mmCIF file of C-alpha atoms and ligand atoms in Angstrom:
data_model
loop_
_atom_site.group_PDB
_atom_site.id
_atom_site.type_symbol
_atom_site.label_atom_id
_atom_site.label_comp_id
_atom_site.label_asym_id
_atom_site.label_seq_id
_atom_site.Cartn_x
_atom_site.Cartn_y
_atom_site.Cartn_z
ATOM 1 C CA MET A 10 14.886 9.541 -4.904
ATOM 2 C CA LYS A 11 13.191 7.936 -6.388
ATOM 3 C CA LEU A 12 9.510 7.648 -4.371
ATOM 4 C CA LEU A 13 6.955 4.918 -5.066
ATOM 5 C CA GLU A 14 3.252 6.445 -4.744
ATOM 6 C CA ILE A 15 0.656 3.980 -4.639
ATOM 7 C CA GLN A 16 -3.084 5.291 -3.947
ATOM 8 C CA SER A 17 -5.893 2.450 -3.321
ATOM 9 C CA SER A 18 -9.113 5.155 -3.861
ATOM 10 C CA PRO A 19 -11.129 4.947 -6.706
ATOM 11 C CA ARG A 20 -12.587 8.006 -5.655
ATOM 12 C CA GLY A 21 -10.426 10.370 -7.965
ATOM 13 C CA GLU A 22 -10.093 14.266 -7.050
ATOM 14 C CA SER A 23 -12.486 13.027 -3.768
ATOM 15 C CA SER A 24 -10.108 11.036 -2.214
ATOM 16 C CA ASP A 25 -8.756 11.892 0.937
ATOM 17 C CA SER A 26 -6.071 9.040 1.116
ATOM 18 C CA ILE A 27 -4.897 10.249 -2.459
ATOM 19 C CA SER A 28 -4.756 14.793 -0.963
ATOM 20 C CA LEU A 29 -3.607 13.490 1.910
ATOM 21 C CA THR A 30 0.124 11.445 -0.273
ATOM 22 C CA LYS A 31 -0.293 14.252 -2.343
ATOM 23 C CA SER A 32 0.009 16.177 -0.141
ATOM 24 C CA PHE A 33 2.417 14.990 1.391
ATOM 25 C CA ILE A 34 4.203 14.580 -2.046
ATOM 26 C CA GLU A 35 4.244 18.054 -2.490
ATOM 27 C CA ALA A 36 6.171 18.857 0.022
ATOM 28 C CA CYS A 37 8.660 16.535 0.491
ATOM 29 C CA LYS A 38 9.519 18.229 -3.720
ATOM 30 C CA SER A 39 8.878 21.750 -2.137
ATOM 31 C CA ASP A 40 12.251 20.212 -0.101
ATOM 32 C CA ASP A 41 14.168 18.176 -2.498
ATOM 33 C CA THR A 42 14.041 18.685 -5.931
ATOM 34 C CA SER A 43 15.975 15.193 -6.760
ATOM 35 C CA ILE A 44 12.276 13.390 -5.895
ATOM 36 C CA VAL A 45 11.328 11.654 -8.679
ATOM 37 C CA VAL A 46 7.496 10.301 -8.327
ATOM 38 C CA ASP A 47 5.922 6.414 -9.327
ATOM 39 C CA THR A 48 2.395 7.099 -9.258
ATOM 40 C CA LEU A 49 0.759 3.218 -9.066
ATOM 41 C CA ASN A 50 -3.173 3.923 -8.658
ATOM 42 C CA VAL A 51 -4.578 0.399 -7.803
ATOM 43 C CA TRP A 52 -7.413 0.956 -10.380
ATOM 44 C CA HIS A 53 -6.004 2.695 -13.678
ATOM 45 C CA GLU A 54 -3.322 0.621 -13.502
ATOM 46 C CA ARG A 55 -4.930 -1.705 -14.814
ATOM 47 C CA LEU A 56 -3.661 -4.949 -12.586
ATOM 48 C CA PRO A 57 -4.109 -9.033 -14.236
ATOM 49 C CA GLU A 58 -6.475 -10.904 -12.464
ATOM 50 C CA PHE A 59 -4.145 -13.112 -9.830
ATOM 51 C CA ASP A 60 -6.375 -16.046 -11.535
ATOM 52 C CA TYR A 61 -4.537 -19.828 -12.707
ATOM 53 C CA GLU A 62 -2.110 -18.649 -15.401
ATOM 54 C CA ALA A 63 -0.855 -16.367 -12.989
ATOM 55 C CA ILE A 64 -0.690 -18.828 -9.950
ATOM 56 C CA GLY A 65 1.077 -21.492 -12.360
ATOM 57 C CA ALA A 66 3.330 -18.461 -13.367
ATOM 58 C CA LYS A 67 4.163 -18.896 -9.405
ATOM 59 C CA TYR A 68 4.590 -21.816 -8.997
ATOM 60 C CA LYS A 69 6.555 -22.981 -11.753
ATOM 61 C CA ALA A 70 8.356 -19.317 -11.414
ATOM 62 C CA VAL A 71 9.703 -20.907 -8.086
ATOM 63 C CA LYS A 72 10.534 -24.473 -9.454
ATOM 64 C CA HIS A 73 12.826 -22.610 -12.532
ATOM 65 C CA GLU A 74 10.079 -24.394 -14.577
ATOM 66 C CA THR A 75 9.054 -23.643 -18.520
ATOM 67 C CA MET A 76 5.646 -21.948 -18.977
ATOM 68 C CA THR A 77 3.425 -21.576 -20.915
ATOM 69 C CA GLU A 78 2.614 -18.561 -23.343
ATOM 70 C CA ALA A 79 0.017 -17.210 -20.826
ATOM 71 C CA GLU A 80 1.619 -17.833 -18.012
ATOM 72 C CA SER A 81 4.563 -16.533 -19.221
ATOM 73 C CA ASN A 82 2.487 -13.449 -20.529
ATOM 74 C CA VAL A 83 1.190 -13.165 -16.591
ATOM 75 C CA TRP A 84 4.640 -13.340 -15.852
ATOM 76 C CA GLU A 85 5.811 -10.552 -18.015
ATOM 77 C CA ARG A 86 3.234 -8.359 -16.580
ATOM 78 C CA ILE A 87 3.732 -9.502 -12.991
ATOM 79 C CA GLN A 88 7.264 -7.896 -13.277
ATOM 80 C CA SER A 89 6.953 -4.919 -13.603
ATOM 81 C CA LEU A 90 4.314 -3.790 -10.993
ATOM 82 C CA ILE A 91 7.818 -5.572 -9.070
ATOM 83 C CA GLN A 92 10.754 -3.495 -10.772
ATOM 84 C CA ARG A 93 8.387 -0.772 -9.494
ATOM 85 C CA PHE A 94 9.070 -1.142 -5.781
ATOM 86 C CA GLN A 95 12.843 -2.647 -6.401
ATOM 87 C CA ASN A 96 13.517 0.485 -7.755
ATOM 88 C CA ALA A 97 12.012 2.605 -4.898
ATOM 89 C CA ASP A 98 14.301 4.104 -2.352
ATOM 90 C CA ARG A 99 10.439 5.057 -0.803
ATOM 91 C CA ILE A 100 7.001 4.137 -0.401
ATOM 92 C CA VAL A 101 4.514 6.405 0.483
ATOM 93 C CA LEU A 102 0.697 4.840 0.275
ATOM 94 C CA GLY A 103 -2.547 6.112 1.316
ATOM 95 C CA THR A 104 -5.162 3.630 2.148
ATOM 96 C CA PRO A 105 -8.921 3.462 2.848
ATOM 97 C CA MET A 106 -10.398 1.261 5.158
ATOM 98 C CA TRP A 107 -12.914 -1.512 3.169
ATOM 99 C CA ASN A 108 -15.039 -3.389 5.231
ATOM 100 C CA PHE A 109 -12.593 -2.913 8.146
ATOM 101 C CA GLY A 110 -9.781 -4.177 6.016
ATOM 102 C CA LEU A 111 -7.879 -3.088 2.663
ATOM 103 C CA PRO A 112 -9.781 -2.538 -0.474
ATOM 104 C CA TYR A 113 -9.613 -5.063 -2.500
ATOM 105 C CA LYS A 114 -7.213 -3.878 -6.102
ATOM 106 C CA LEU A 115 -4.821 -3.033 -2.995
ATOM 107 C CA LYS A 116 -5.102 -6.129 -2.043
ATOM 108 C CA GLN A 117 -5.139 -8.219 -5.682
ATOM 109 C CA LEU A 118 -1.641 -5.455 -6.364
ATOM 110 C CA ILE A 119 -0.634 -6.893 -2.880
ATOM 111 C CA ASP A 120 -1.288 -10.522 -4.521
ATOM 112 C CA LEU A 121 0.617 -9.908 -8.236
ATOM 113 C CA VAL A 122 3.541 -8.687 -6.398
ATOM 114 C CA ALA A 123 4.750 -11.411 -3.462
ATOM 115 C CA GLN A 124 6.699 -13.025 -5.079
ATOM 116 C CA ARG A 125 8.904 -15.041 -3.223
ATOM 117 C CA ASN A 126 12.057 -14.928 -4.563
ATOM 118 C CA TYR A 127 11.951 -11.160 -5.043
ATOM 119 C CA LEU A 128 9.509 -9.517 -2.878
ATOM 120 C CA PHE A 129 10.672 -11.808 -0.039
ATOM 121 C CA ALA A 130 12.527 -15.712 0.101
ATOM 122 C CA TYR A 131 11.904 -18.655 2.518
ATOM 123 C CA ASP A 132 13.816 -21.355 2.546
ATOM 124 C CA GLY A 133 11.737 -23.271 4.045
ATOM 125 C CA LYS A 134 11.365 -22.507 7.898
ATOM 126 C CA GLN A 135 11.994 -18.825 7.587
ATOM 127 C CA TYR A 136 10.904 -15.526 5.060
ATOM 128 C CA GLY A 137 13.583 -13.131 4.895
ATOM 129 C CA PRO A 138 12.875 -9.484 2.777
ATOM 130 C CA LEU A 139 13.984 -8.363 -0.413
ATOM 131 C CA LEU A 140 13.772 -4.897 -0.927
ATOM 132 C CA ASN A 141 15.846 -2.597 0.124
ATOM 133 C CA VAL A 142 13.498 0.604 1.344
ATOM 134 C CA GLU A 143 14.271 2.383 4.196
ATOM 135 C CA LYS A 144 10.954 4.562 4.663
ATOM 136 C CA ALA A 145 7.965 4.414 4.787
ATOM 137 C CA ILE A 146 4.834 6.167 5.012
ATOM 138 C CA VAL A 147 1.081 4.259 4.942
ATOM 139 C CA VAL A 148 -2.266 6.979 4.944
ATOM 140 C CA TYR A 149 -5.006 4.950 6.133
ATOM 141 C CA THR A 150 -8.386 6.976 6.267
ATOM 142 C CA ARG A 151 -11.394 5.345 7.868
ATOM 143 C CA GLY A 152 -15.204 6.951 7.687
ATOM 144 C CA SER A 153 -15.385 5.926 11.985
ATOM 145 C CA ARG A 154 -13.762 6.725 14.611
ATOM 146 C CA PHE A 155 -12.254 3.326 16.114
ATOM 147 C CA LEU A 156 -11.491 3.928 20.274
ATOM 148 C CA GLU A 157 -10.986 1.055 23.291
ATOM 149 C CA GLY A 158 -14.365 1.372 25.347
ATOM 150 C CA THR A 159 -16.087 2.421 22.787
ATOM 151 C CA PRO A 160 -18.853 -0.440 20.650
ATOM 152 C CA ILE A 161 -15.657 0.408 17.916
ATOM 153 C CA PRO A 162 -12.743 -0.926 19.155
ATOM 154 C CA PRO A 163 -9.519 -0.876 17.002
ATOM 155 C CA SER A 164 -8.659 -4.686 18.918
ATOM 156 C CA ARG A 165 -11.408 -5.164 17.151
ATOM 157 C CA PHE A 166 -12.298 -3.411 14.096
ATOM 158 C CA ASP A 167 -9.232 -2.359 12.248
ATOM 159 C CA HIS A 168 -8.579 -5.511 9.877
ATOM 160 C CA GLN A 169 -6.796 -2.908 8.041
ATOM 161 C CA THR A 170 -3.424 -1.262 9.353
ATOM 162 C CA ASN A 171 -1.604 -4.717 11.384
ATOM 163 C CA TYR A 172 -2.010 -6.089 7.151
ATOM 164 C CA LEU A 173 0.062 -3.708 5.538
ATOM 165 C CA ASP A 174 1.558 -3.170 7.683
ATOM 166 C CA PHE A 175 3.243 -6.332 8.605
ATOM 167 C CA TRP A 176 3.087 -7.284 5.049
ATOM 168 C CA LEU A 177 5.558 -3.776 4.259
ATOM 169 C CA GLN A 178 7.822 -4.517 6.654
ATOM 170 C CA LEU A 179 8.096 -8.906 6.039
ATOM 171 C CA VAL A 180 9.050 -7.433 2.119
ATOM 172 C CA GLY A 181 11.759 -5.064 3.543
ATOM 173 C CA VAL A 182 10.276 -1.266 4.705
ATOM 174 C CA ARG A 183 12.636 -1.282 6.986
ATOM 175 C CA ASP A 184 11.151 2.542 8.601
ATOM 176 C CA LEU A 185 7.579 2.607 8.088
ATOM 177 C CA ARG A 186 5.832 5.345 9.987
ATOM 178 C CA SER A 187 1.813 4.859 10.018
ATOM 179 C CA VAL A 188 -0.712 7.597 10.017
ATOM 180 C CA ILE A 189 -3.797 6.981 10.479
ATOM 181 C CA VAL A 190 -7.156 8.980 10.230
ATOM 182 C CA ASP A 191 -10.585 7.883 11.687
ATOM 183 C CA ASN A 192 -13.919 10.186 11.095
ATOM 184 C CA ALA A 193 -13.164 11.873 7.699
ATOM 185 C CA TRP A 194 -16.243 10.638 6.676
ATOM 186 C CA ASN A 195 -18.306 11.611 9.602
ATOM 187 C CA GLN A 196 -22.035 12.699 9.599
ATOM 188 C CA ASP A 197 -20.942 16.027 10.345
ATOM 189 C CA ARG A 198 -18.829 17.576 7.786
ATOM 190 C CA GLN A 199 -16.575 20.302 10.476
ATOM 191 C CA GLU A 200 -15.563 16.669 12.652
ATOM 192 C CA SER A 201 -13.826 15.152 9.001
ATOM 193 C CA GLU A 202 -12.858 18.741 8.169
ATOM 194 C CA VAL A 203 -11.296 18.629 11.848
ATOM 195 C CA SER A 204 -9.659 15.392 11.501
ATOM 196 C CA LEU A 205 -8.198 15.712 7.764
ATOM 197 C CA ALA A 206 -6.232 18.627 8.304
ATOM 198 C CA LYS A 207 -5.016 16.882 11.769
ATOM 199 C CA GLY A 208 -3.476 13.927 9.899
ATOM 200 C CA LYS A 209 -1.729 17.047 6.937
ATOM 201 C CA ALA A 210 -0.665 18.217 10.192
ATOM 202 C CA THR A 211 0.458 14.875 10.986
ATOM 203 C CA LEU A 212 2.421 14.489 7.996
ATOM 204 C CA GLU A 213 3.985 17.698 7.434
ATOM 205 C CA ARG A 214 5.470 16.740 10.540
ATOM 206 C CA LEU A 215 6.938 13.811 9.093
ATOM 207 C CA VAL A 216 8.631 15.363 5.599
ATOM 208 C CA GLU A 217 12.143 15.388 7.581
ATOM 209 C CA TRP A 218 11.875 12.176 8.884
ATOM 210 C CA PHE A 219 11.499 11.037 6.050
ATOM 211 C CA LEU A 220 13.947 13.010 3.817
ATOM 212 C CA ASN A 221 16.552 11.860 5.338
HETATM 213 C C1 LIG B 305 -16.822 0.352 -0.007
HETATM 214 C C2 LIG B 305 -16.838 1.213 1.181
HETATM 215 C C3 LIG B 305 -16.716 0.116 2.418
HETATM 216 C C4 LIG B 305 -15.564 0.992 3.244
HETATM 217 N N1 LIG B 305 -15.930 0.297 4.841
HETATM 218 C C5 LIG B 305 -15.524 1.507 5.998
HETATM 219 C C6 LIG B 305 -15.495 0.613 7.095
HETATM 220 O O1 LIG B 305 -15.526 -0.395 7.395
HETATM 221 N N2 LIG B 305 -15.069 1.112 8.207
HETATM 222 C C7 LIG B 305 -14.511 3.006 7.911
HETATM 223 O O2 LIG B 305 -14.827 3.131 8.928
HETATM 224 N N3 LIG B 305 -15.457 3.267 6.617
HETATM 225 C C8 LIG B 305 -15.493 2.831 5.648
HETATM 226 N N4 LIG B 305 -15.506 3.298 4.683
HETATM 227 C C9 LIG B 305 -15.798 5.043 4.527
HETATM 228 C C10 LIG B 305 -13.702 5.751 4.128
HETATM 229 O O3 LIG B 305 -13.506 4.445 4.361
HETATM 230 C C11 LIG B 305 -13.669 6.826 4.483
HETATM 231 O O4 LIG B 305 -14.796 7.433 3.400
HETATM 232 C C12 LIG B 305 -12.597 7.186 3.273
HETATM 233 O O5 LIG B 305 -12.007 8.269 4.143
HETATM 234 C C13 LIG B 305 -12.532 7.194 2.327
HETATM 235 O O6 LIG B 305 -11.231 7.503 1.513
HETATM 236 P P1 LIG B 305 -10.990 7.858 0.627
HETATM 237 O O7 LIG B 305 -11.736 8.822 0.863
HETATM 238 O O8 LIG B 305 -9.890 8.136 0.386
HETATM 239 O O9 LIG B 305 -11.525 6.826 -0.725
HETATM 240 C C14 LIG B 305 -16.400 2.622 3.359
HETATM 241 C C15 LIG B 305 -15.606 3.365 2.507
HETATM 242 C C16 LIG B 305 -16.798 2.673 0.963
HETATM 243 C C17 LIG B 305 -16.473 3.396 0.562
#
């Protein structure tokens, strides 16, 4: 089984989202030794800018037009990122909430790989998925606790889960589970530890589902 692990935090060893996805993957590996993990950390990957050349390449690829050398170069990098998604049987993605949404480097990865005729099809009327990923887990960590009926209800403040869950399903993740870990950066460190331990336990319960 090929597992694509996407890390979205720049905090390395201190990262809550990375330590949660790592421990989940370790638990999976101890149950299934055939797992091969490809780790893509959006901060270490030196992602190309999604700039003039990248957009030129995107449009020319759809229209099958000849690219300039600069466009071809960035398109090659984009293709190698796309391949990592195409190779995956499973995805495990961890991300912190940044300003109620996603860290910009994760959005940069999405903008790079979300290419028509590679990750999704579009016939002018509807979208169809082109990836073949049976299952994925997304771990969302946040500093605060978002609860309906409080001054920070998720219905107004959460712009993290909706978009990423939607996007993963759009491109072809068939069965997606999201694990939300609120309170990860609380003034009361003990409360954070309790939240993180709960998240870890939830993930452990998902190992069997994920592998079968
Ligand atoms: C730039 C930045 C923006 C953040 N924005 C939010 C936010 O809008 N809401 C929230 O609850 N926590 C926010 N946080 C806190 C993180 O989401 C939280 O600490 C998370 O657990 C960090 O995950 P990590 O340890 O994997 O980096 C922010 C943290 C940073 C560094």
